[in-house]
Amino acid sequence: MADAERQPLVRKRSKRPAFRLLRKQERAYRPSTWDVVILAAVAAFGILAWQISASFVRRHDDPRRRSYPGEKITWTSCGTLVDHQLECTNLTVPMDHFNSSNNGPDNSLHFTIPLIRLRGKNATDNINILLNPGGPGGSGAEFIWRWGAQLNTIIGENYHLLTFDPRGVNGSVPRANCYPTEEIRRELSVVRNKKIVEDSGELWAWAGNFVQACADNMGVHGAYINTPQTAADMNSILDAIGQDDMYYWGFSYGTLLGQTYATLFPERSKRVIIDGVVNQFSWYNNIFDDEDLTDTDNVFDGFVDECIKAGKEDCALAELASSKEQLREKLITSIDQLRDDPIGVYVNTSIHGVLDYWAVWYDGVFPAMYKPANWRTLADNLAALLKGNATAAFMAYSREGPWVSLFDANTVIMTNDGVSGPKNWPVSGRQELVKQVIDFYNSSTSRLFNTALSHEGHFEKQAWKIPRTHNYVPTKGVKTAHPLLVLTTTYDPICPLVSAKSANDAFVDSKIVEVKGYGHCSLAVPSLCINKHVRAFLDEGKLPDDYTQCEGDGNPYFGKSDDEKKGLVNLQSSSWTEEEKRIHLAQVELARDLWFKPRWQG
């Protein structure tokens, strides 16, 4: 692979996953066709969730309003999801939980946070499991509408599933938004950012304007859109529903939120699951975070290895090489040639354009590392490309889809949380910053995807004008009300196993359960073993005695049978119970869903 000087500052954003969700960069987003269907679904779900969160607070005389003993809030029925009741409400929380003097006269400065709950049919104890889908910037409302049915099947009917749009996100008020209107966003958010050296002048100038616009547009609230404040919001949610103990399952960035909550409020952390773990020490303390990509190259190697094992009948790329080493080199070399020689693709008078390296590598290959159940499609597209037919790859990775704004929560939260601003990034000018970034990329643990780290927005972080208002510092030796359950895959492309081990070291008596396989968060690999550990933990507080590994079920990569091609085991011949079959089907649906995507893909 070429040195970092030839690498792109790729279109950025989103952590985590996964599972680091609803992420949106501040620049004009040009989604590929891979994104078109997803973005359309995101738009539909997001609009629905936004409309719900914006409307139910106005229904003061709605006959569907309901309340429950012990709760301090009133809910409004907001639909059903696979014969389960959904109910919604809004909660007002202080702008600053940690210093009330910042909240203005009569505590007039606050955030309004939408809550949505899927009621479990047998939740006799009225225990709510709080969920966070990731991001930062992931919408809980969208999460429930999209995944609530599957998660209910996996967790069981003994719990209500409760989630929320965090402060600054989606239906919360005010939102993290650096532009006053969507029209202005489209006009002002465009910047060239593929080549770090060649495009750095424009990016440097643009970043200065962007960070000033963020500060001006959000006003005083902007400084309080951060993870520690959101963790405190979760206590406000517990208090509102009359629940003393935190039951929580967080994915990707949601693991950072979970770790932050457990450190700030260990006495209430009774059942905390973190899945696809972010290293909180790097997130809060480091200018650069290289640990994210520790296993990304290993996941790509797994894609190549599984393809060769499957053979040409099940992986289209396998006929182009006789070994995994040969196929790996062929893919890297062929795609790299698109840097200087992109391909013009003409479909018809309405559909034509250019397929370049950045589209294939960062909008095609890298996102597929999150969800190996979709590797077969990636292999088909790449095989056609290497044979001279670029149409499928162009349609999947380069086509402009509907323009969808997810606002700027991802940028604002990440930058407010971490080390940002000229005082923390002292450079004499653009060239010095470029040298820092290039040196960082060249020292990355990933040689193939090192510039994926540009999704962290280094130019914006360096120029950031909003002051850091939290003083949260991650610590080790945290003893919680009950030890944490830490879930991970063996090879996660963005939240690696080593980060799960950092959380395991930080929280006393916490235990890791690793599902053997590739992908982002445990839900990337269907596994009844993982499910049994989750249920035992939630129901009984039971943790394994030591580090535990789980096998996956079925072949989520390049299966040969019709069932395996869908990621399924042969349910006809299995000895599983009917409930276990339903759980497996739900896990497979989640494993194939492209919810967890790189930050820059929203």
XYZ file of C-alpha atoms in Angstrom:
602
model
C 0.000 0.000 0.000
C 1.215 3.489 -0.647
C 2.511 5.723 2.106
C 0.113 7.962 3.981
C 1.036 10.925 1.809
C -0.998 9.218 -0.906
C -3.792 8.180 1.418
C -7.077 10.062 1.581
C -8.606 12.126 4.267
C -11.706 10.014 3.738
C -15.225 11.210 4.247
C -15.684 10.886 7.882
C -17.585 10.085 10.754
C -19.246 7.817 12.911
C -18.336 5.715 15.980
C -18.945 3.489 16.804
C -20.066 1.444 15.164
C -21.936 0.063 15.153
C -23.531 -0.469 16.798
C -19.578 3.321 16.646
C -25.453 4.975 14.123
C -27.138 7.855 12.866
C -23.882 9.600 12.232
C -23.468 12.561 9.978
C -20.504 14.586 9.073
C -20.648 18.306 8.803
C -19.741 18.246 5.144
C -22.030 17.392 2.304
C -22.558 13.649 2.456
C -22.514 11.821 -0.864
C -23.717 8.313 -0.054
C -22.948 5.430 -2.359
C -25.611 3.132 -3.710
C -24.625 0.749 -0.930
C -26.150 3.493 1.226
C -29.181 4.339 -0.929
C -31.463 1.661 0.436
C -30.042 2.108 3.917
C -30.321 5.878 3.786
C -33.879 5.627 2.545
C -34.670 3.345 5.467
C -32.792 5.634 7.839
C -34.716 8.583 6.477
C -38.046 6.781 6.875
C -37.260 5.523 10.359
C -35.643 8.810 11.359
C -38.547 10.915 10.117
C -41.002 8.610 11.870
C -39.009 8.699 15.095
C -38.583 12.462 14.822
C -42.276 13.010 14.171
C -43.191 10.831 17.122
C -40.742 12.533 19.474
C -41.891 15.971 18.316
C -45.613 15.265 18.519
C -46.390 13.195 21.581
C -45.587 16.018 23.985
C -48.431 18.046 22.454
C -51.086 15.430 23.115
C -52.130 16.669 26.528
C -55.689 15.374 26.172
C -54.853 12.275 24.155
C -56.868 9.283 25.457
C -53.853 7.096 24.794
C -51.887 8.749 27.573
C -50.985 6.395 30.395
C -49.083 6.342 33.671
C -47.754 3.609 35.945
C -47.333 3.269 39.724
C -43.917 4.464 40.893
C -43.194 6.449 37.719
C -43.043 10.230 37.643
C -43.786 10.617 33.936
C -46.778 10.040 31.695
C -46.508 8.089 28.475
C -48.380 8.251 25.187
C -49.101 5.198 23.095
C -47.122 5.561 19.874
C -47.897 2.375 17.998
C -47.097 -1.303 18.065
C -44.148 -3.329 16.838
C -44.821 -6.997 16.088
C -47.739 -7.070 18.569
C -45.771 -5.243 21.290
C -46.919 -1.910 22.613
C -44.739 1.123 22.076
C -45.044 4.169 24.266
C -43.309 7.526 24.127
C -42.702 10.540 26.298
C -40.296 13.445 26.724
C -38.054 14.166 29.675
C -36.531 17.526 30.584
C -33.013 17.352 32.014
C -30.669 20.100 33.265
C -28.204 21.494 30.782
C -25.441 20.903 33.353
C -25.923 18.094 35.855
C -22.679 18.766 37.659
C -22.908 22.518 38.287
C -26.435 23.861 38.614
C -25.215 27.461 38.571
C -24.700 27.055 34.811
C -28.379 26.308 34.221
C -29.556 29.913 34.255
C -32.218 31.615 36.354
C -34.861 29.167 37.577
C -32.966 26.368 35.803
C -34.237 27.693 32.489
C -31.417 26.093 30.476
C -32.122 22.440 29.774
C -32.424 19.690 27.166
C -35.583 17.829 26.234
C -34.990 14.143 25.577
C -37.428 11.791 23.814
C -37.923 8.350 25.375
C -39.455 5.320 23.686
C -40.278 1.983 25.297
C -41.229 -1.432 23.957
C -43.155 -3.200 26.677
C -42.255 -6.783 27.522
C -45.304 -8.998 27.891
C -44.088 -10.716 31.071
C -42.239 -7.811 32.697
C -44.007 -8.254 36.007
C -41.214 -6.510 37.909
C -41.342 -3.581 35.475
C -37.602 -3.677 34.913
C -36.457 -1.502 32.015
C -33.298 -2.328 30.078
C -31.820 0.905 28.775
C -30.294 0.572 25.298
C -27.847 2.702 23.345
C -27.128 1.833 19.699
C -23.817 3.642 19.275
C -22.608 6.591 17.292
C -22.097 8.911 18.942
C -25.250 10.339 17.484
C -27.326 7.158 17.343
C -31.077 7.622 17.758
C -32.708 5.360 20.307
C -36.102 5.948 18.690
C -34.829 4.691 15.356
C -33.074 1.832 17.115
C -36.279 0.520 18.652
C -38.275 0.832 15.431
C -35.561 -0.938 13.475
C -34.310 -3.586 15.905
C -36.769 -3.680 18.792
C -38.539 -6.851 17.685
C -35.300 -8.810 17.280
C -33.840 -7.577 20.560
C -37.077 -8.447 22.348
C -36.780 -11.991 20.982
C -33.138 -12.210 22.093
C -33.630 -10.743 25.577
C -37.064 -12.222 26.255
C -40.383 -10.897 27.520
C -39.313 -10.292 31.133
C -38.059 -6.766 30.447
C -39.207 -3.546 28.882
C -36.782 -2.195 26.281
C -36.260 1.512 26.917
C -34.134 3.857 24.886
C -33.792 7.552 24.123
C -32.382 10.114 21.761
C -29.373 11.417 23.712
C -28.963 15.152 24.195
C -28.118 16.781 20.890
C -29.350 13.805 18.856
C -32.286 13.452 16.441
C -35.495 14.377 18.298
C -33.829 15.922 21.340
C -34.050 19.700 21.778
C -31.836 21.546 21.089
C -29.926 19.422 18.594
C -26.238 19.371 17.843
C -26.380 21.310 14.602
C -23.765 23.564 13.067
C -25.974 24.959 10.313
C -29.165 27.036 10.707
C -30.969 25.362 7.783
C -30.586 22.307 5.591
C -30.201 24.484 2.495
C -27.258 26.273 4.088
C -25.754 22.925 5.100
C -25.832 21.738 1.512
C -24.267 24.955 0.309
C -21.506 25.313 2.913
C -20.569 21.784 3.947
C -18.720 20.752 0.778
C -14.958 20.380 1.056
C -12.365 18.347 -0.838
C -10.820 15.886 1.580
C -9.545 12.798 -0.206
C -5.819 13.562 -0.376
C -4.242 14.736 2.826
C -1.511 16.895 1.319
C -3.191 18.180 -1.827
C -6.531 18.942 -0.143
C -5.207 20.154 3.207
C -5.246 23.846 2.294
C -8.951 23.871 1.563
C -9.703 21.639 4.534
C -7.689 23.839 6.904
C -9.560 26.962 5.795
C -12.927 25.218 5.814
C -12.419 23.758 9.308
C -11.885 27.218 10.793
C -15.234 28.379 9.435
C -17.004 25.186 10.420
C -15.978 25.225 14.090
C -16.974 28.881 14.391
C -20.365 28.061 12.884
C -20.816 25.229 15.413
C -20.088 27.537 18.321
C -22.358 30.296 17.001
C -25.260 28.094 15.954
C -25.539 26.045 19.165
C -24.804 28.795 21.640
C -24.363 27.914 25.294
C -25.924 24.460 24.932
C -23.170 23.296 22.579
C -20.606 22.918 25.344
C -22.812 20.497 27.282
C -23.405 17.965 24.529
C -20.964 15.359 25.775
C -20.917 11.805 27.103
C -20.587 12.473 30.869
C -23.674 14.700 30.745
C -25.543 12.013 28.798
C -24.534 9.463 31.431
C -26.075 11.738 34.065
C -29.195 12.011 31.882
C -29.522 8.238 32.247
C -29.870 8.699 35.994
C -32.643 11.209 35.349
C -34.359 8.567 33.227
C -34.082 5.977 36.006
C -35.479 8.445 38.520
C -38.379 9.291 36.210
C -39.386 5.635 35.809
C -38.870 4.874 39.502
C -36.082 2.339 38.913
C -33.137 2.304 41.310
C -30.774 0.024 39.397
C -29.322 0.463 35.932
C -29.973 -2.373 33.489
C -28.095 -1.433 30.309
C -26.894 -2.843 27.009
C -24.718 -0.504 24.946
C -23.147 -1.190 21.558
C -19.998 0.371 20.122
C -20.004 4.022 21.255
C -22.719 2.833 23.642
C -19.951 0.956 25.458
C -18.191 4.263 26.082
C -21.420 5.644 27.500
C -21.820 2.503 29.615
C -18.279 2.698 30.972
C -18.680 6.397 31.717
C -21.949 5.747 33.557
C -20.505 2.826 35.547
C -17.523 4.953 36.615
C -19.625 7.965 37.615
C -22.440 5.977 39.234
C -21.055 2.570 40.254
C -23.613 2.131 43.044
C -26.488 1.984 40.520
C -24.704 -0.177 37.911
C -26.363 -3.526 38.590
C -26.605 -5.062 35.092
C -24.355 -3.291 32.595
C -23.478 -5.001 29.291
C -20.973 -3.388 26.942
C -20.732 -4.908 23.477
C -18.045 -3.980 20.907
C -15.915 -1.964 23.276
C -14.404 1.486 22.848
C -11.239 2.197 24.832
C -12.392 5.014 27.103
C -8.842 5.936 28.090
C -7.929 6.680 24.472
C -11.263 8.373 23.743
C -11.010 10.922 26.532
C -7.252 11.355 26.891
C -5.491 10.954 23.533
C -5.170 13.290 20.559
C -4.953 10.286 18.230
C -6.569 6.889 18.763
C -4.851 4.084 16.905
C -6.263 1.216 18.950
C -9.515 1.316 16.974
C -7.891 -0.339 13.946
C -5.874 -2.993 15.761
C -7.715 -5.877 14.088
C -9.025 -4.263 10.895
C -6.389 -5.821 8.664
C -7.074 -9.169 10.338
C -10.726 -8.888 9.370
C -9.767 -8.180 5.755
C -7.439 -11.180 5.837
C -10.373 -13.203 7.184
C -12.501 -12.094 4.242
C -9.826 -13.287 1.817
C -9.171 -16.523 3.727
C -12.850 -17.471 3.993
C -13.280 -16.754 0.291
C -10.483 -19.114 -0.739
C -11.821 -21.794 1.637
C -15.294 -21.482 0.114
C -14.043 -21.877 -3.454
C -15.165 -20.235 -6.654
C -18.668 -21.727 -6.574
C -19.469 -19.808 -3.385
C -17.052 -16.852 -3.536
C -16.704 -15.230 -6.937
C -13.236 -13.883 -6.111
C -11.777 -17.336 -5.488
C -11.402 -18.076 -9.206
C -8.999 -15.136 -9.552
C -6.262 -16.571 -7.289
C -4.928 -19.905 -6.091
C -4.118 -18.836 -2.522
C -5.249 -16.326 0.063
C -1.902 -14.524 -0.214
C -2.273 -14.170 -3.965
C -5.869 -12.962 -3.711
C -4.996 -10.456 -0.998
C -2.230 -8.901 -3.086
C -4.375 -8.878 -6.229
C -7.203 -7.044 -4.483
C -4.953 -4.458 -2.855
C -2.957 -3.778 -6.020
C -5.951 -3.624 -8.350
C -7.991 -1.305 -6.154
C -4.968 0.900 -5.468
C -4.618 1.517 -9.208
C -7.922 3.378 -9.081
C -6.189 6.244 -7.257
C -4.644 7.572 -10.426
C -6.826 5.761 -12.963
C -10.473 5.833 -11.900
C -12.987 4.130 -14.148
C -15.742 5.898 -16.039
C -18.998 3.950 -15.864
C -21.911 4.615 -18.208
C -25.244 2.882 -17.590
C -27.624 5.228 -19.377
C -28.224 8.938 -19.885
C -29.346 9.296 -16.264
C -26.808 7.020 -14.608
C -23.095 7.459 -15.218
C -20.059 8.637 -13.312
C -16.621 7.750 -11.988
C -15.550 4.848 -9.762
C -12.378 5.659 -7.839
C -10.209 4.124 -5.121
C -11.923 5.919 -2.262
C -15.367 4.724 -3.289
C -14.308 1.076 -3.565
C -12.002 0.887 -0.568
C -13.775 3.087 1.971
C -17.404 2.928 0.828
C -17.237 -0.710 -0.226
C -14.567 -2.864 1.366
C -14.242 -1.191 4.781
C -17.983 -1.099 5.589
C -18.276 -4.783 4.679
C -15.765 -5.618 7.401
C -18.454 -4.654 9.935
C -20.959 -7.247 8.711
C -19.364 -10.450 7.353
C -22.810 -11.884 6.596
C -22.666 -9.571 3.552
C -19.240 -10.652 2.323
C -20.718 -12.671 -0.545
C -22.123 -9.500 -2.133
C -18.813 -7.680 -1.718
C -16.992 -10.581 -3.369
C -19.424 -10.551 -6.307
C -18.930 -6.823 -6.883
C -15.148 -6.948 -6.587
C -14.862 -9.997 -8.836
C -16.802 -8.249 -11.578
C -14.633 -5.144 -11.150
C -11.385 -7.088 -11.432
C -12.708 -8.804 -14.545
C -13.326 -5.426 -16.193
C -16.988 -4.785 -15.403
C -17.218 -1.896 -12.939
C -20.985 -1.373 -13.122
C -21.963 -3.365 -10.027
C -19.286 -1.712 -7.870
C -20.224 1.708 -9.247
C -23.908 1.169 -8.499
C -23.097 -0.103 -5.011
C -20.386 2.308 -3.910
C -20.303 5.467 -6.063
C -23.882 6.390 -6.793
C -25.230 9.461 -5.097
C -28.292 8.623 -3.073
C -30.851 10.798 -1.298
C -29.172 13.517 0.706
C -29.959 12.944 4.357
C -28.858 15.192 7.191
C -28.173 13.550 10.509
C -26.957 16.848 11.897
C -23.644 17.136 13.720
C -24.041 15.125 16.913
C -21.206 12.763 16.049
C -18.702 15.562 15.534
C -19.841 17.611 18.507
C -19.912 14.748 21.023
C -16.577 13.263 19.965
C -14.847 16.615 19.963
C -16.402 17.856 23.206
C -15.462 14.597 24.925
C -11.833 14.430 23.924
C -8.683 16.470 23.582
C -9.462 19.335 21.223
C -8.753 22.978 20.481
C -5.540 24.888 19.667
C -4.335 24.711 23.296
C -4.265 20.922 23.117
C -3.161 20.780 19.465
C -0.529 23.539 19.294
C 0.687 23.783 15.704
C 2.266 26.657 13.863
C 0.087 26.142 10.812
C -1.431 23.761 8.315
C 1.778 22.040 7.274
C 2.710 21.126 10.830
C -0.727 19.612 11.415
C -0.485 17.668 8.159
C 2.891 16.276 9.259
C 1.416 15.185 12.612
C -1.446 13.419 10.886
C 0.797 11.719 8.319
C 3.189 10.524 11.027
C 0.212 9.109 12.915
C -1.137 7.286 9.864
C 2.267 5.826 9.091
C 2.537 4.450 12.637
C -0.950 2.945 12.552
C -1.547 -0.675 13.492
C -3.469 -0.953 10.203
C -1.431 -0.726 7.035
C -4.485 -1.129 4.810
C -7.049 1.140 6.433
C -4.893 3.591 8.375
C -6.562 6.678 6.961
C -9.983 5.454 8.043
C -8.953 7.224 11.246
C -9.499 10.536 9.484
C -13.148 10.055 10.430
C -12.070 11.530 13.759
C -11.900 14.947 12.068
C -8.376 16.015 12.995
C -8.611 19.446 11.342
C -11.863 20.212 13.139
C -10.517 18.947 16.458
C -7.451 21.146 16.191
C -9.526 24.242 15.426
C -12.393 23.525 17.847
C -13.674 26.621 19.678
C -16.215 25.158 22.114
C -14.614 24.723 25.557
C -14.423 21.331 27.213
C -16.821 21.577 30.153
C -16.547 18.121 31.695
C -13.779 16.903 33.981
C -14.413 13.183 33.621
C -11.267 11.079 33.851
C -11.405 7.307 33.233
C -10.036 5.272 36.113
C -9.178 1.667 36.918
C -10.300 -0.440 39.819
C -13.941 0.666 39.608
C -16.146 -1.570 41.758
C -19.741 -1.519 40.565
C -22.905 -2.751 42.284
C -22.525 -5.868 40.152
C -19.631 -6.680 37.793
C -19.986 -5.790 34.106
C -20.490 -8.259 31.248
C -18.137 -7.442 28.350
C -18.973 -8.843 24.893
C -16.713 -8.856 21.834
C -15.873 -10.706 18.655
C -12.404 -12.142 18.102
C -11.740 -9.709 15.266
C -13.716 -6.463 15.352
C -12.715 -3.949 12.628
C -13.289 -0.840 14.753
C -13.683 -1.890 18.431
C -10.981 -4.534 18.868
C -10.592 -7.248 21.463
C -7.753 -5.329 23.111
C -10.221 -2.539 23.942
C -12.547 -5.066 25.578
C -9.612 -6.152 27.696
C -8.970 -2.537 28.732
C -12.539 -2.362 30.089
C -12.092 -5.721 31.772
C -9.030 -4.313 33.548
C -10.864 -1.138 34.583
C -13.939 -2.715 36.216
C -13.487 -5.058 39.145
C -14.588 -8.681 38.531
C -16.011 -7.907 35.072
C -15.894 -10.820 32.631
C -15.349 -11.073 28.876
C -17.363 -13.367 26.628
C -15.863 -13.519 23.129
C -17.773 -14.900 20.172
C -15.259 -16.452 17.807
C -15.464 -14.713 14.473
C -15.274 -11.447 12.577
C -17.424 -8.336 12.683
C -18.523 -5.364 14.756
C -20.128 -6.229 18.103
C -21.269 -9.687 19.164
C -24.443 -9.399 17.077
C -22.335 -9.726 13.917
C -22.013 -13.465 14.646
C -25.192 -15.443 15.460
C -24.523 -17.483 18.596
C -26.932 -19.125 21.038
C -23.982 -19.399 23.409
C -23.692 -15.612 23.612
C -27.441 -15.338 24.052
C -27.413 -17.734 27.003
C -24.737 -15.654 28.718
C -26.745 -12.461 28.154
C -29.911 -13.956 29.590
C -28.145 -15.532 32.562
C -26.546 -12.178 33.349
C -29.760 -10.184 33.088
C -31.950 -12.724 34.884
C -29.597 -13.932 37.608
C -26.547 -11.687 37.505
C -24.579 -14.777 36.522
C -21.162 -14.305 34.931
C -18.732 -16.944 33.668
C -15.973 -17.875 36.099
C -13.266 -16.798 33.681
C -12.600 -15.546 30.168
C -15.049 -17.380 27.930
C -15.269 -18.042 24.203
C -18.437 -18.879 22.285
C -18.736 -20.547 18.924
C -20.862 -18.996 16.226
C -23.834 -20.813 14.727
C -23.984 -21.579 11.021
C -21.674 -20.093 8.403
C -22.063 -16.314 8.263
C -19.447 -15.946 5.511
C -19.616 -18.028 2.334
C -21.929 -20.900 3.210
C -22.603 -23.549 0.583
C -26.195 -24.569 1.347
C -29.175 -22.292 0.744
C -29.572 -21.876 4.494
C -25.886 -21.122 5.003
C -25.995 -18.498 2.271
C -28.482 -16.686 4.492
C -26.344 -17.220 7.575
C -28.750 -19.841 8.933
C -28.201 -23.245 10.415
C -30.415 -26.060 9.147
C -33.334 -25.524 11.485
C -35.150 -28.600 10.151
C -32.497 -30.964 11.452
C -31.436 -29.032 14.543
C -32.310 -30.176 18.053
C -33.052 -26.619 19.179
C -36.265 -25.648 20.909
C -38.752 -23.427 19.113
C -37.594 -20.475 21.206
C -33.950 -21.134 20.303
C -34.897 -21.208 16.638
C -36.638 -17.845 16.986
C -33.588 -16.414 18.732
C -31.310 -17.680 15.960
C -33.505 -16.146 13.267
C -33.476 -12.814 15.117
C -29.686 -12.962 15.452
C -29.297 -13.669 11.738
C -31.461 -10.669 10.868
C -29.274 -8.469 13.041
C -26.089 -9.970 11.606
C -27.174 -9.061 8.076
C -28.452 -5.586 8.904
C -26.104 -2.812 7.801
C -26.896 -0.709 10.839
C -23.321 -0.645 12.087
C -21.396 1.315 9.532
C -18.289 3.481 9.499
C -18.768 6.932 10.933
C -18.613 8.740 7.627
C -21.494 6.628 6.269
C -23.962 8.076 8.737
